PDB file of C-alpha atoms in Angstrom:
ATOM      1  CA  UNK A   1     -45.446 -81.498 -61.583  1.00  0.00           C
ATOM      2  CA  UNK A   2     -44.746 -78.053 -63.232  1.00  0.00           C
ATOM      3  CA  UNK A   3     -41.180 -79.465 -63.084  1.00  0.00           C
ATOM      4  CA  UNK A   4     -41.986 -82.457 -64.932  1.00  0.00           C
ATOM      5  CA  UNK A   5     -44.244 -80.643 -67.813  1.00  0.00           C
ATOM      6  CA  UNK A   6     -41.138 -78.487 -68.023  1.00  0.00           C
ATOM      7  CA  UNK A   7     -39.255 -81.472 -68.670  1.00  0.00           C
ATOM      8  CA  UNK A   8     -41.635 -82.761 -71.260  1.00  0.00           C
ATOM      9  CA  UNK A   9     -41.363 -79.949 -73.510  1.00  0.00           C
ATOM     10  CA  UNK A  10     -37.672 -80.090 -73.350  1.00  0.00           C
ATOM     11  CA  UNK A  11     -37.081 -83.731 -74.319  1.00  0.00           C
ATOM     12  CA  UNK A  12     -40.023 -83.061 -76.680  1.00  0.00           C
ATOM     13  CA  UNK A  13     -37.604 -80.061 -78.464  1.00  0.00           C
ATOM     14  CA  UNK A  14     -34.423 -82.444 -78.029  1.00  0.00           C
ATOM     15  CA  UNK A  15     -36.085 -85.285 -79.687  1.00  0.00           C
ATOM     16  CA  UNK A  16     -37.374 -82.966 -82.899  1.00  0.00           C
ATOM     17  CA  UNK A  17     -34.284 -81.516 -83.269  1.00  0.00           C
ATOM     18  CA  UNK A  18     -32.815 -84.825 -83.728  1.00  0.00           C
ATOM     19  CA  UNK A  19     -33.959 -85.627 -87.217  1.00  0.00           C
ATOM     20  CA  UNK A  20     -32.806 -89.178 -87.638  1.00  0.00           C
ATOM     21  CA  UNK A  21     -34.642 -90.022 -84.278  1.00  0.00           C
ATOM     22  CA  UNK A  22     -37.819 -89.175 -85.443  1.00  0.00           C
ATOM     23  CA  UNK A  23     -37.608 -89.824 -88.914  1.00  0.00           C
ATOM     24  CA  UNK A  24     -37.117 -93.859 -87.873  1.00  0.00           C
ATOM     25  CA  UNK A  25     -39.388 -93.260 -84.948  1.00  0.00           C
ATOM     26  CA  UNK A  26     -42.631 -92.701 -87.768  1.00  0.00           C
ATOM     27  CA  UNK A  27     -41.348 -93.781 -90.388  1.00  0.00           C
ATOM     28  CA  UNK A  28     -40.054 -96.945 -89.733  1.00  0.00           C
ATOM     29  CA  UNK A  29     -43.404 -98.676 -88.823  1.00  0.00           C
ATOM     30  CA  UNK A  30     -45.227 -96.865 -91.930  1.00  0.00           C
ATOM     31  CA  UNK A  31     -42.912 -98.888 -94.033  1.00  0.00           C
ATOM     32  CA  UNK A  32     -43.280-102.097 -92.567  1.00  0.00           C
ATOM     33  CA  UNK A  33     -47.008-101.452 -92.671  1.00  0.00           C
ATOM     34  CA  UNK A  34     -47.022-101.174 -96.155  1.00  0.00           C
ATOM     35  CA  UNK A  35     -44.617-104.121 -96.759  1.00  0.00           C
ATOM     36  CA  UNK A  36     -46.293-106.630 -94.946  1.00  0.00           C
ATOM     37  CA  UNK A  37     -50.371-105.130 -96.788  1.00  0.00           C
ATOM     38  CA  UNK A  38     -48.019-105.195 -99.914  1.00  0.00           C
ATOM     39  CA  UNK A  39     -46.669-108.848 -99.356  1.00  0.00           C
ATOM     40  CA  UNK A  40     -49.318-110.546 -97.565  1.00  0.00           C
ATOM     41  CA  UNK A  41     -52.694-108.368 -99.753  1.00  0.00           C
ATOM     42  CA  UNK A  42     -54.514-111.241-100.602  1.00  0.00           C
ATOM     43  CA  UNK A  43     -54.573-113.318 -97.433  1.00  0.00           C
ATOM     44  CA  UNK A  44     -57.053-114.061 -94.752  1.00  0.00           C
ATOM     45  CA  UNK A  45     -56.816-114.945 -91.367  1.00  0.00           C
ATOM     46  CA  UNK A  46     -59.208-116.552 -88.895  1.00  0.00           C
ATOM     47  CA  UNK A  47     -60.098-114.554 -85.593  1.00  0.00           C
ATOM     48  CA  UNK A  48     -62.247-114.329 -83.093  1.00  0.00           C
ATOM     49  CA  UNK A  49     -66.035-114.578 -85.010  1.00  0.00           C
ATOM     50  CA  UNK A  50     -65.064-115.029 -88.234  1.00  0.00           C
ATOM     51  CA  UNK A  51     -62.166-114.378 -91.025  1.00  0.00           C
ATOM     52  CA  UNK A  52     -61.108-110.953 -91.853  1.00  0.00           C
ATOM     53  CA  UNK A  53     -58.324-109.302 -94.216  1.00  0.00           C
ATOM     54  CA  UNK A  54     -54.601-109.372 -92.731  1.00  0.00           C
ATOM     55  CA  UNK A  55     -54.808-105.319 -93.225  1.00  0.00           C
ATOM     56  CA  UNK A  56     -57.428-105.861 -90.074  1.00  0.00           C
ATOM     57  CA  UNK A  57     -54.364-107.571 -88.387  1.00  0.00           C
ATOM     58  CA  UNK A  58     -51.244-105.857 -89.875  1.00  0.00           C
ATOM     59  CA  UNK A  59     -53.060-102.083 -88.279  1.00  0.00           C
ATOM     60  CA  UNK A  60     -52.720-102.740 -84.773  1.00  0.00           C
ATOM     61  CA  UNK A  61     -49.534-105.253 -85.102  1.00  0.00           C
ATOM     62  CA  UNK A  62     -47.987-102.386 -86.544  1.00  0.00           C
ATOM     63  CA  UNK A  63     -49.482 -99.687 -84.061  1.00  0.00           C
ATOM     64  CA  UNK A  64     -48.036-101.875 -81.076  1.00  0.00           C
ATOM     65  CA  UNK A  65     -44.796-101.946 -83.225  1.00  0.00           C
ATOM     66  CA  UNK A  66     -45.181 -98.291 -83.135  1.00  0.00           C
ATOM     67  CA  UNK A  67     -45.647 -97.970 -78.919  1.00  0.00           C
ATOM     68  CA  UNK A  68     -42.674-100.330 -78.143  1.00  0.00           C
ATOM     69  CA  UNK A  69     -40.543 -98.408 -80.046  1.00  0.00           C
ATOM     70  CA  UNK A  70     -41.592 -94.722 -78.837  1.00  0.00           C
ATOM     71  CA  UNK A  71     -41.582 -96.184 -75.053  1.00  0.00           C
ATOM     72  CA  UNK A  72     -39.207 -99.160 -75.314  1.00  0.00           C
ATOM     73  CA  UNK A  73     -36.580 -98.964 -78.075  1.00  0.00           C
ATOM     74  CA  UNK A  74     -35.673 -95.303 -78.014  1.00  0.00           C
ATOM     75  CA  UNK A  75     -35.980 -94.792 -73.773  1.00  0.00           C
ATOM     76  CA  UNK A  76     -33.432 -97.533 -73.634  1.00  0.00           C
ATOM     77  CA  UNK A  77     -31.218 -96.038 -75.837  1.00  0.00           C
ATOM     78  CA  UNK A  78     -31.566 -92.420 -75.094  1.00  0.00           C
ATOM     79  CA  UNK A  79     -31.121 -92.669 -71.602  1.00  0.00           C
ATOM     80  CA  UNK A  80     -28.174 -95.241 -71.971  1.00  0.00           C
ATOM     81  CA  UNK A  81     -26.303 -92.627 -74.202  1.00  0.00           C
ATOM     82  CA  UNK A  82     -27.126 -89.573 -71.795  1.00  0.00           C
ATOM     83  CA  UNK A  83     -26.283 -91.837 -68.858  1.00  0.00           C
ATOM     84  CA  UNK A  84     -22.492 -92.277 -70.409  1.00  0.00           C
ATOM     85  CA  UNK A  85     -22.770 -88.772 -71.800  1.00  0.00           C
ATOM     86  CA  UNK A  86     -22.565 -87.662 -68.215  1.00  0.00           C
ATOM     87  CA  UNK A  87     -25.464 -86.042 -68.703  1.00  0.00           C
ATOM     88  CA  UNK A  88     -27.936 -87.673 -66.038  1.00  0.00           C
ATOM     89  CA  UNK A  89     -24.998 -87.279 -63.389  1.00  0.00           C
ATOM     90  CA  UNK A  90     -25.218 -83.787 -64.002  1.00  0.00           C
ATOM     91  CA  UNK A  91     -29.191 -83.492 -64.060  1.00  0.00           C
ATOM     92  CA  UNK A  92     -29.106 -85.131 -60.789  1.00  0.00           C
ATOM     93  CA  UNK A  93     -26.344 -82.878 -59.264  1.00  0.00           C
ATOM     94  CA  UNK A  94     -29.217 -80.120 -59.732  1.00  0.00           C
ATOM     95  CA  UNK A  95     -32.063 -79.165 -57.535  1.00  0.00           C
ATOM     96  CA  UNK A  96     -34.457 -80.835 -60.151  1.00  0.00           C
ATOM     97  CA  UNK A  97     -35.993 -83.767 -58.580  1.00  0.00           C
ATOM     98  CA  UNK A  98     -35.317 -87.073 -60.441  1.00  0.00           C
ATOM     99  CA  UNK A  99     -38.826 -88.265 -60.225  1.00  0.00           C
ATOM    100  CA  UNK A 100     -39.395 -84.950 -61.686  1.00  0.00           C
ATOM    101  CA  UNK A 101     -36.729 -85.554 -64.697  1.00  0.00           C
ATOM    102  CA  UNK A 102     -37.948 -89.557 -65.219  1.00  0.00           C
ATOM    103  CA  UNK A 103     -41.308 -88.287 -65.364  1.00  0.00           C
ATOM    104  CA  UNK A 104     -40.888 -85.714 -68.252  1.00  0.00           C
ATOM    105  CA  UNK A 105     -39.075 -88.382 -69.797  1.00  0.00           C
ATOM    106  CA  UNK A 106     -41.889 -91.201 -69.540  1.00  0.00           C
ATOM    107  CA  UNK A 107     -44.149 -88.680 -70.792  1.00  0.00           C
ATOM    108  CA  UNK A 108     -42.329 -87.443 -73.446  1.00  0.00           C
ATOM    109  CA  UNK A 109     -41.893 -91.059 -74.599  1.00  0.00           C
ATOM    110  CA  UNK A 110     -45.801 -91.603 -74.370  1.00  0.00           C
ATOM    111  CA  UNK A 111     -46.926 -88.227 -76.149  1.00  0.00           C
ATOM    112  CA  UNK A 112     -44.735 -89.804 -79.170  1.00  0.00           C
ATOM    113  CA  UNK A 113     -46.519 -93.187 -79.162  1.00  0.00           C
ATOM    114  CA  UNK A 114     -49.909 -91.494 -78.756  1.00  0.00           C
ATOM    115  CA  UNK A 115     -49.023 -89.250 -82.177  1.00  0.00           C
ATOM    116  CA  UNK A 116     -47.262 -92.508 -83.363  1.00  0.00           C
ATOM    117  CA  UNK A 117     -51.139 -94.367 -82.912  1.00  0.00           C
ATOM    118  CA  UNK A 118     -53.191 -91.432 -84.479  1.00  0.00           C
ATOM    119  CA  UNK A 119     -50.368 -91.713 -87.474  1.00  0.00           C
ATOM    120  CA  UNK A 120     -50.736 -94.897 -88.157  1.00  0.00           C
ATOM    121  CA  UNK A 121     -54.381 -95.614 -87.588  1.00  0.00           C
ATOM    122  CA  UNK A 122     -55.231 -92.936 -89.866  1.00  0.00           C
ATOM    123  CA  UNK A 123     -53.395 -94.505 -92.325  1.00  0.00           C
ATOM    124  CA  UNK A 124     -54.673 -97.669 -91.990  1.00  0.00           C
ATOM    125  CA  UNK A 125     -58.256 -96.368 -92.211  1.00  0.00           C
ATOM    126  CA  UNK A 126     -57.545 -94.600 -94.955  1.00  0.00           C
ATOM    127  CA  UNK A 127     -54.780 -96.278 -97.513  1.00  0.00           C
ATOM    128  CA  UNK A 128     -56.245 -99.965 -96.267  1.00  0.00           C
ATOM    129  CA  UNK A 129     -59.469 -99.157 -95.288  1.00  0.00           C
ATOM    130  CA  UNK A 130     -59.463-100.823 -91.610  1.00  0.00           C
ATOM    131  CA  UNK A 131     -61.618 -98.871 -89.697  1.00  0.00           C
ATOM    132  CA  UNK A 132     -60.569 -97.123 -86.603  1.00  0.00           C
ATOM    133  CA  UNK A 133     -62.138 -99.096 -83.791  1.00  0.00           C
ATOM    134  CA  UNK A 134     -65.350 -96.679 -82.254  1.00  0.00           C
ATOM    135  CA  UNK A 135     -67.461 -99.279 -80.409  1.00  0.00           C
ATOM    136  CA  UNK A 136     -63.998-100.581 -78.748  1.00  0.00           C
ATOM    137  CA  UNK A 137     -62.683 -97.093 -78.584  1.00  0.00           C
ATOM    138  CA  UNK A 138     -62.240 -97.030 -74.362  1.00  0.00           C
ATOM    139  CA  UNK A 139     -60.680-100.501 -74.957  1.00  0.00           C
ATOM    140  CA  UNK A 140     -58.319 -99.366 -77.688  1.00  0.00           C
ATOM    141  CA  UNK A 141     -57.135 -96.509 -75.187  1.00  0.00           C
ATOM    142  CA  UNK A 142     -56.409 -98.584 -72.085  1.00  0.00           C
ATOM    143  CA  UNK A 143     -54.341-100.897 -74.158  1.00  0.00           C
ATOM    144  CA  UNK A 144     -52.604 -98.551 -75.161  1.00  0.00           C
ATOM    145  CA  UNK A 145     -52.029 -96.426 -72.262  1.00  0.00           C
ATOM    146  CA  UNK A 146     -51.144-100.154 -70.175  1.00  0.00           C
ATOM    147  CA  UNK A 147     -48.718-100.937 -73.019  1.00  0.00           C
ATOM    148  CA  UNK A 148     -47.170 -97.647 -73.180  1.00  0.00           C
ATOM    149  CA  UNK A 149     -46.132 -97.222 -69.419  1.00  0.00           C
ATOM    150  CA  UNK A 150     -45.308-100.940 -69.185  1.00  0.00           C
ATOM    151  CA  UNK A 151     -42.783-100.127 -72.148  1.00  0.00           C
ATOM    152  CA  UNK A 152     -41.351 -97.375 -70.261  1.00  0.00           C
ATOM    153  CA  UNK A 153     -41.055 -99.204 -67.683  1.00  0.00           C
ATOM    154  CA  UNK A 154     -38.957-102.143 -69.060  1.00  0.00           C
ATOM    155  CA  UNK A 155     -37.236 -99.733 -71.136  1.00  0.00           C
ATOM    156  CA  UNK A 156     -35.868 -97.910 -67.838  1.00  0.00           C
ATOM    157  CA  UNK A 157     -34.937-101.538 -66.505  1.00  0.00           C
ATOM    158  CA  UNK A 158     -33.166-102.660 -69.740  1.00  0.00           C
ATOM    159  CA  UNK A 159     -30.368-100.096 -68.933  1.00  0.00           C
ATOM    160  CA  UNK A 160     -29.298-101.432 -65.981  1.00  0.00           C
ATOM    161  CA  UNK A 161     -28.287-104.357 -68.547  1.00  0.00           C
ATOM    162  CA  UNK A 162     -26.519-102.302 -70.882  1.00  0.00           C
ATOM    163  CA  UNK A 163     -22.568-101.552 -69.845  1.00  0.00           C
ATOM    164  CA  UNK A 164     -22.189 -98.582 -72.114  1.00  0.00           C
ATOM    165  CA  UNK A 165     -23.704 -96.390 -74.970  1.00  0.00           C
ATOM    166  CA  UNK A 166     -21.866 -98.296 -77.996  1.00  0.00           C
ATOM    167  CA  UNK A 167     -23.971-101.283 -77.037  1.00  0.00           C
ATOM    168  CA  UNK A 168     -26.875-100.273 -76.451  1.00  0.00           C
ATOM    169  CA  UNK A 169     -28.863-100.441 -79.782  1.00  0.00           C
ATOM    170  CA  UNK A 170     -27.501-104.025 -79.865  1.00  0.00           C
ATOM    171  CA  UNK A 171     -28.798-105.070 -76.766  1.00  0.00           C
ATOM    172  CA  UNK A 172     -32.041-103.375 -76.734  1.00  0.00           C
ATOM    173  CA  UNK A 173     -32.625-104.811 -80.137  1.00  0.00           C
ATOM    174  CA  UNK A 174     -31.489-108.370 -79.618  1.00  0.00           C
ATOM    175  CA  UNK A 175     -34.264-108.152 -76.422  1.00  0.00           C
ATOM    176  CA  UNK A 176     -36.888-106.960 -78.460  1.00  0.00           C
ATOM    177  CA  UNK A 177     -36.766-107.766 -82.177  1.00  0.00           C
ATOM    178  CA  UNK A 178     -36.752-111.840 -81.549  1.00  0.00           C
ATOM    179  CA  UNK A 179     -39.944-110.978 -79.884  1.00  0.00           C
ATOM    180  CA  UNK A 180     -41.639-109.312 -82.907  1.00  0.00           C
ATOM    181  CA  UNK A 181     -41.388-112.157 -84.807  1.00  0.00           C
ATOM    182  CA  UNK A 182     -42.607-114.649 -82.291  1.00  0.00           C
ATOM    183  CA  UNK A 183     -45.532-112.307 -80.512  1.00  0.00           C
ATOM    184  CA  UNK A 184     -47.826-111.695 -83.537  1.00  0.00           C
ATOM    185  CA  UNK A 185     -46.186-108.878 -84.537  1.00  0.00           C
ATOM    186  CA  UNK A 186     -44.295-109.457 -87.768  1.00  0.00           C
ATOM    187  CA  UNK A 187     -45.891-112.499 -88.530  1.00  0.00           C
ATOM    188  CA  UNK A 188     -49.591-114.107 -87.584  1.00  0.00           C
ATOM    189  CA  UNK A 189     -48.831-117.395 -86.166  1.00  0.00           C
ATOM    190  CA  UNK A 190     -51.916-119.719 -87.005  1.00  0.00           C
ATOM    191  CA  UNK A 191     -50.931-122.663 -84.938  1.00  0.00           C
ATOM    192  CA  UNK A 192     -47.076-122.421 -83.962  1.00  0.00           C
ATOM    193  CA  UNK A 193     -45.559-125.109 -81.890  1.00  0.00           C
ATOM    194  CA  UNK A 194     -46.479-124.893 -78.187  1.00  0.00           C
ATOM    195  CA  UNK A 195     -42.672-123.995 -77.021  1.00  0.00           C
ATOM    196  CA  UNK A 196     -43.526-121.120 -79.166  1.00  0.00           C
ATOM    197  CA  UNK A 197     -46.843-120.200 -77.870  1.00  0.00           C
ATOM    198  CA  UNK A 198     -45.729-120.381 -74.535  1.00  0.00           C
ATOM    199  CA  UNK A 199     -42.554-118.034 -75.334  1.00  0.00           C
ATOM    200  CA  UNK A 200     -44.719-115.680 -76.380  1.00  0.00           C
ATOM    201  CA  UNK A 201     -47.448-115.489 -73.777  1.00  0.00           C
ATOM    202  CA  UNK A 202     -45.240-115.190 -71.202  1.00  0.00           C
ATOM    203  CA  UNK A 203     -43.529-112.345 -72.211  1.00  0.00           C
ATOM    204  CA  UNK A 204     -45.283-109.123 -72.634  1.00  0.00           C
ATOM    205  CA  UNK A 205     -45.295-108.138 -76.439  1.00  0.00           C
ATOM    206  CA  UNK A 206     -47.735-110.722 -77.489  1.00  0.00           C
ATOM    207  CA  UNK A 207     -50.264-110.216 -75.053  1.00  0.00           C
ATOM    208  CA  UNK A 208     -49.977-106.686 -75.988  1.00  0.00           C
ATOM    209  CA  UNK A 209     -50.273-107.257 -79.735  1.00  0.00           C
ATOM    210  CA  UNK A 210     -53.619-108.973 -79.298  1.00  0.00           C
ATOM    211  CA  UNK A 211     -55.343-107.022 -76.928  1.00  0.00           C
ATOM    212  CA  UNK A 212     -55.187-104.364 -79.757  1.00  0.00           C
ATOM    213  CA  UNK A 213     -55.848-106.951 -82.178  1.00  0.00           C
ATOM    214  CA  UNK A 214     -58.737-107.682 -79.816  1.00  0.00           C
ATOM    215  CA  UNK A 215     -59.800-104.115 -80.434  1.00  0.00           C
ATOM    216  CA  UNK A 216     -59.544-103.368 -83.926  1.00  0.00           C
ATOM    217  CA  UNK A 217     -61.555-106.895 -84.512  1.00  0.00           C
ATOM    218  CA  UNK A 218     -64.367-105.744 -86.745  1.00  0.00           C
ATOM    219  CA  UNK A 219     -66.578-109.198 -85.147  1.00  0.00           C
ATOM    220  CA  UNK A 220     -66.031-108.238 -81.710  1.00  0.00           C
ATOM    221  CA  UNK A 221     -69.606-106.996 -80.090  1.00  0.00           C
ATOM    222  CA  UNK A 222     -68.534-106.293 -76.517  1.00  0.00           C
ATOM    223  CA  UNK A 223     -66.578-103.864 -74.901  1.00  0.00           C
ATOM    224  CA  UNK A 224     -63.328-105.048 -76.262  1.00  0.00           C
ATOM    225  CA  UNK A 225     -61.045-105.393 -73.247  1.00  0.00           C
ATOM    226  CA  UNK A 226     -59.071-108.124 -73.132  1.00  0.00           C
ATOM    227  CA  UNK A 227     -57.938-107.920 -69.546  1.00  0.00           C
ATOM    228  CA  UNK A 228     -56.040-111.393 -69.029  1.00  0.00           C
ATOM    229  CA  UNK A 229     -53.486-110.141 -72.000  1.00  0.00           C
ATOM    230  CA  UNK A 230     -53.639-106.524 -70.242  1.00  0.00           C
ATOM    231  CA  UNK A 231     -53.000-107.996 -66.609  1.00  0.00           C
ATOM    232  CA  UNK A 232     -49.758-109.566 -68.690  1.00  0.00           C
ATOM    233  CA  UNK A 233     -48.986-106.625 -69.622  1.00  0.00           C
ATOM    234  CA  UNK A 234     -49.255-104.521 -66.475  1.00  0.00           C
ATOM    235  CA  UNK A 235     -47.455-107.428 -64.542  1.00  0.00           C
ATOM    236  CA  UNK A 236     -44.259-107.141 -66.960  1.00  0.00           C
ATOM    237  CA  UNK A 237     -44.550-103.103 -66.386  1.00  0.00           C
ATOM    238  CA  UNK A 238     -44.400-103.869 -62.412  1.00  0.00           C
ATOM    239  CA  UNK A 239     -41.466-105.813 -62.500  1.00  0.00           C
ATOM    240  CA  UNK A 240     -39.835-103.216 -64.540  1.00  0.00           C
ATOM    241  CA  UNK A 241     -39.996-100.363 -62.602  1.00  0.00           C
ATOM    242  CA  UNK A 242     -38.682-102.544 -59.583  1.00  0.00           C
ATOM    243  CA  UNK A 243     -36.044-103.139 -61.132  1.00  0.00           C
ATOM    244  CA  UNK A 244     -35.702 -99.414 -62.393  1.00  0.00           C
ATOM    245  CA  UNK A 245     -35.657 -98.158 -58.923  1.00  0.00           C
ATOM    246  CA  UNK A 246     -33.596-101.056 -57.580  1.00  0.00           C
ATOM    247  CA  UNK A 247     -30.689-101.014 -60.801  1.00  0.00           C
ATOM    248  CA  UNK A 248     -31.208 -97.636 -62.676  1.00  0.00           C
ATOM    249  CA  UNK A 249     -27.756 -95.680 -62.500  1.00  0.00           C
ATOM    250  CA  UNK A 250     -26.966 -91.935 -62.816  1.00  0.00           C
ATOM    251  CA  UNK A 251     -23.379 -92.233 -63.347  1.00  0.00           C
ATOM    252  CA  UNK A 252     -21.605 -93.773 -66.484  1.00  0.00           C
ATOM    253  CA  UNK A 253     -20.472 -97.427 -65.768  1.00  0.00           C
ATOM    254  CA  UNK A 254     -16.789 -97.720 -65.577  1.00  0.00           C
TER     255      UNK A 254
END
């Protein structure tokens, strides 16, 4: 494990000192959080107990945004480009353990969506005035936590779909940003056609985007857990990290 902290702090330096990473890493969903409040300020939607400001919905849409692309997006594409790079080969020519290298990695990419969630949840509390979630707090957490290493996860399995490093941003995108629009994300769907619906339950950003929704819903009296959209969620993480250990490759494709 010392191994693995080790590693943490290294990807941690390698991803600071890469200032277009991280500036599209934070920034990136700060903007569209203060698009879609911008766009959509005076409109209401109807939740569970009652109607509340889109703000209340745009906050955690936006913080999910936020963990799929710390855990999903960027693993995808940093490890596809290392993979070609030659770089894992090497790493795994060397007595470090892999488990020990893939860990620092998944927590590297989890310590970024954490600070990416106190980022934007502090500014939604204060620019928008949606109120970080204290009764649902433990809720809030284990979404997030679920989400975060089920993101991992699939972003591990996406690259044993990705032939090299030139097309990887295109095919991690074109498997995630179709999503976004469809899974509550982008958009709040108010009654969308059941082809839709069913689209978007089944796959794992939706029922992730409303378990924090769940959460940050001011009308909510219970504990906040939403564990039918979690179980989704955790399912989707399973699968991917079968078919991490069963696909994932060291060496660049040829």
């Amino acid at each position: 494990m010392l191994l693995a902290l080790r590693q943490v702090r290294f990807e941690s330096r390698a991803f600071w000192r890469n200032p277009a990473a991280a500036f599209f890493t934070f920034v990136l969903p700060l903007f569209f959080l203060v698009l879609f409040n911008s766009i959509f300020a005076n409109d209401t939607i109807a939740t569970e107990g009652g109607r509340v400001d889109i703000k209340v919905f745009f906050v955690p849409a936006i913080i999910g945004l936020g963990v799929i692309s710390a855990c999903y997006t960027n693993l995808g594409m940093t490890v596809t480009i290392a993979r070609d790079l030659g770089v894992l080969k090497r790493i795994r020519g060397t007595p470090l353990p892999p488990w020990a290298y893939m860990t620092g990695r998944i927590l590297q990419a989890m310590t970024v969506a954490a600070l990416l969630v106190v980022v934007i949840a502090a500014a939604g509390d204060v620019a928008y005035g949606v109120d970080i979630p204290t009764n649902t707090m433990p809720a809030f957490i284990v979404t997030v936590m679920i989400g975060a290493a089920a993101f991992c996860a699939l972003g591990l399995a996406i690259t044993s779909f990705i032939p090299n490093a030139d097309a990887a941003p295109a095919v991690v995108q074109a498997s995630i940003l179709p999503l976004l629009f469809v899974s509550d994300v982008f958009i709040h769907l108010d009654d969308p056609p059941t082809w839709l619906n069913i689209v978007g339950n089944v796959f794992p950003v939706k029922p992730f985007a409303l378990a924090l929704e769940h959460a940050y819903n001011p009308h909510i009296q219970g504990a906040g857990f939403e564990w039918g959209h979690l179980a989704v969620v955790a399912a989707w993480g399973v699968v991917g990290a079968l078919v991490a250990l069963r696909y994932f490759s060291w060496e660049p494709r040829r």
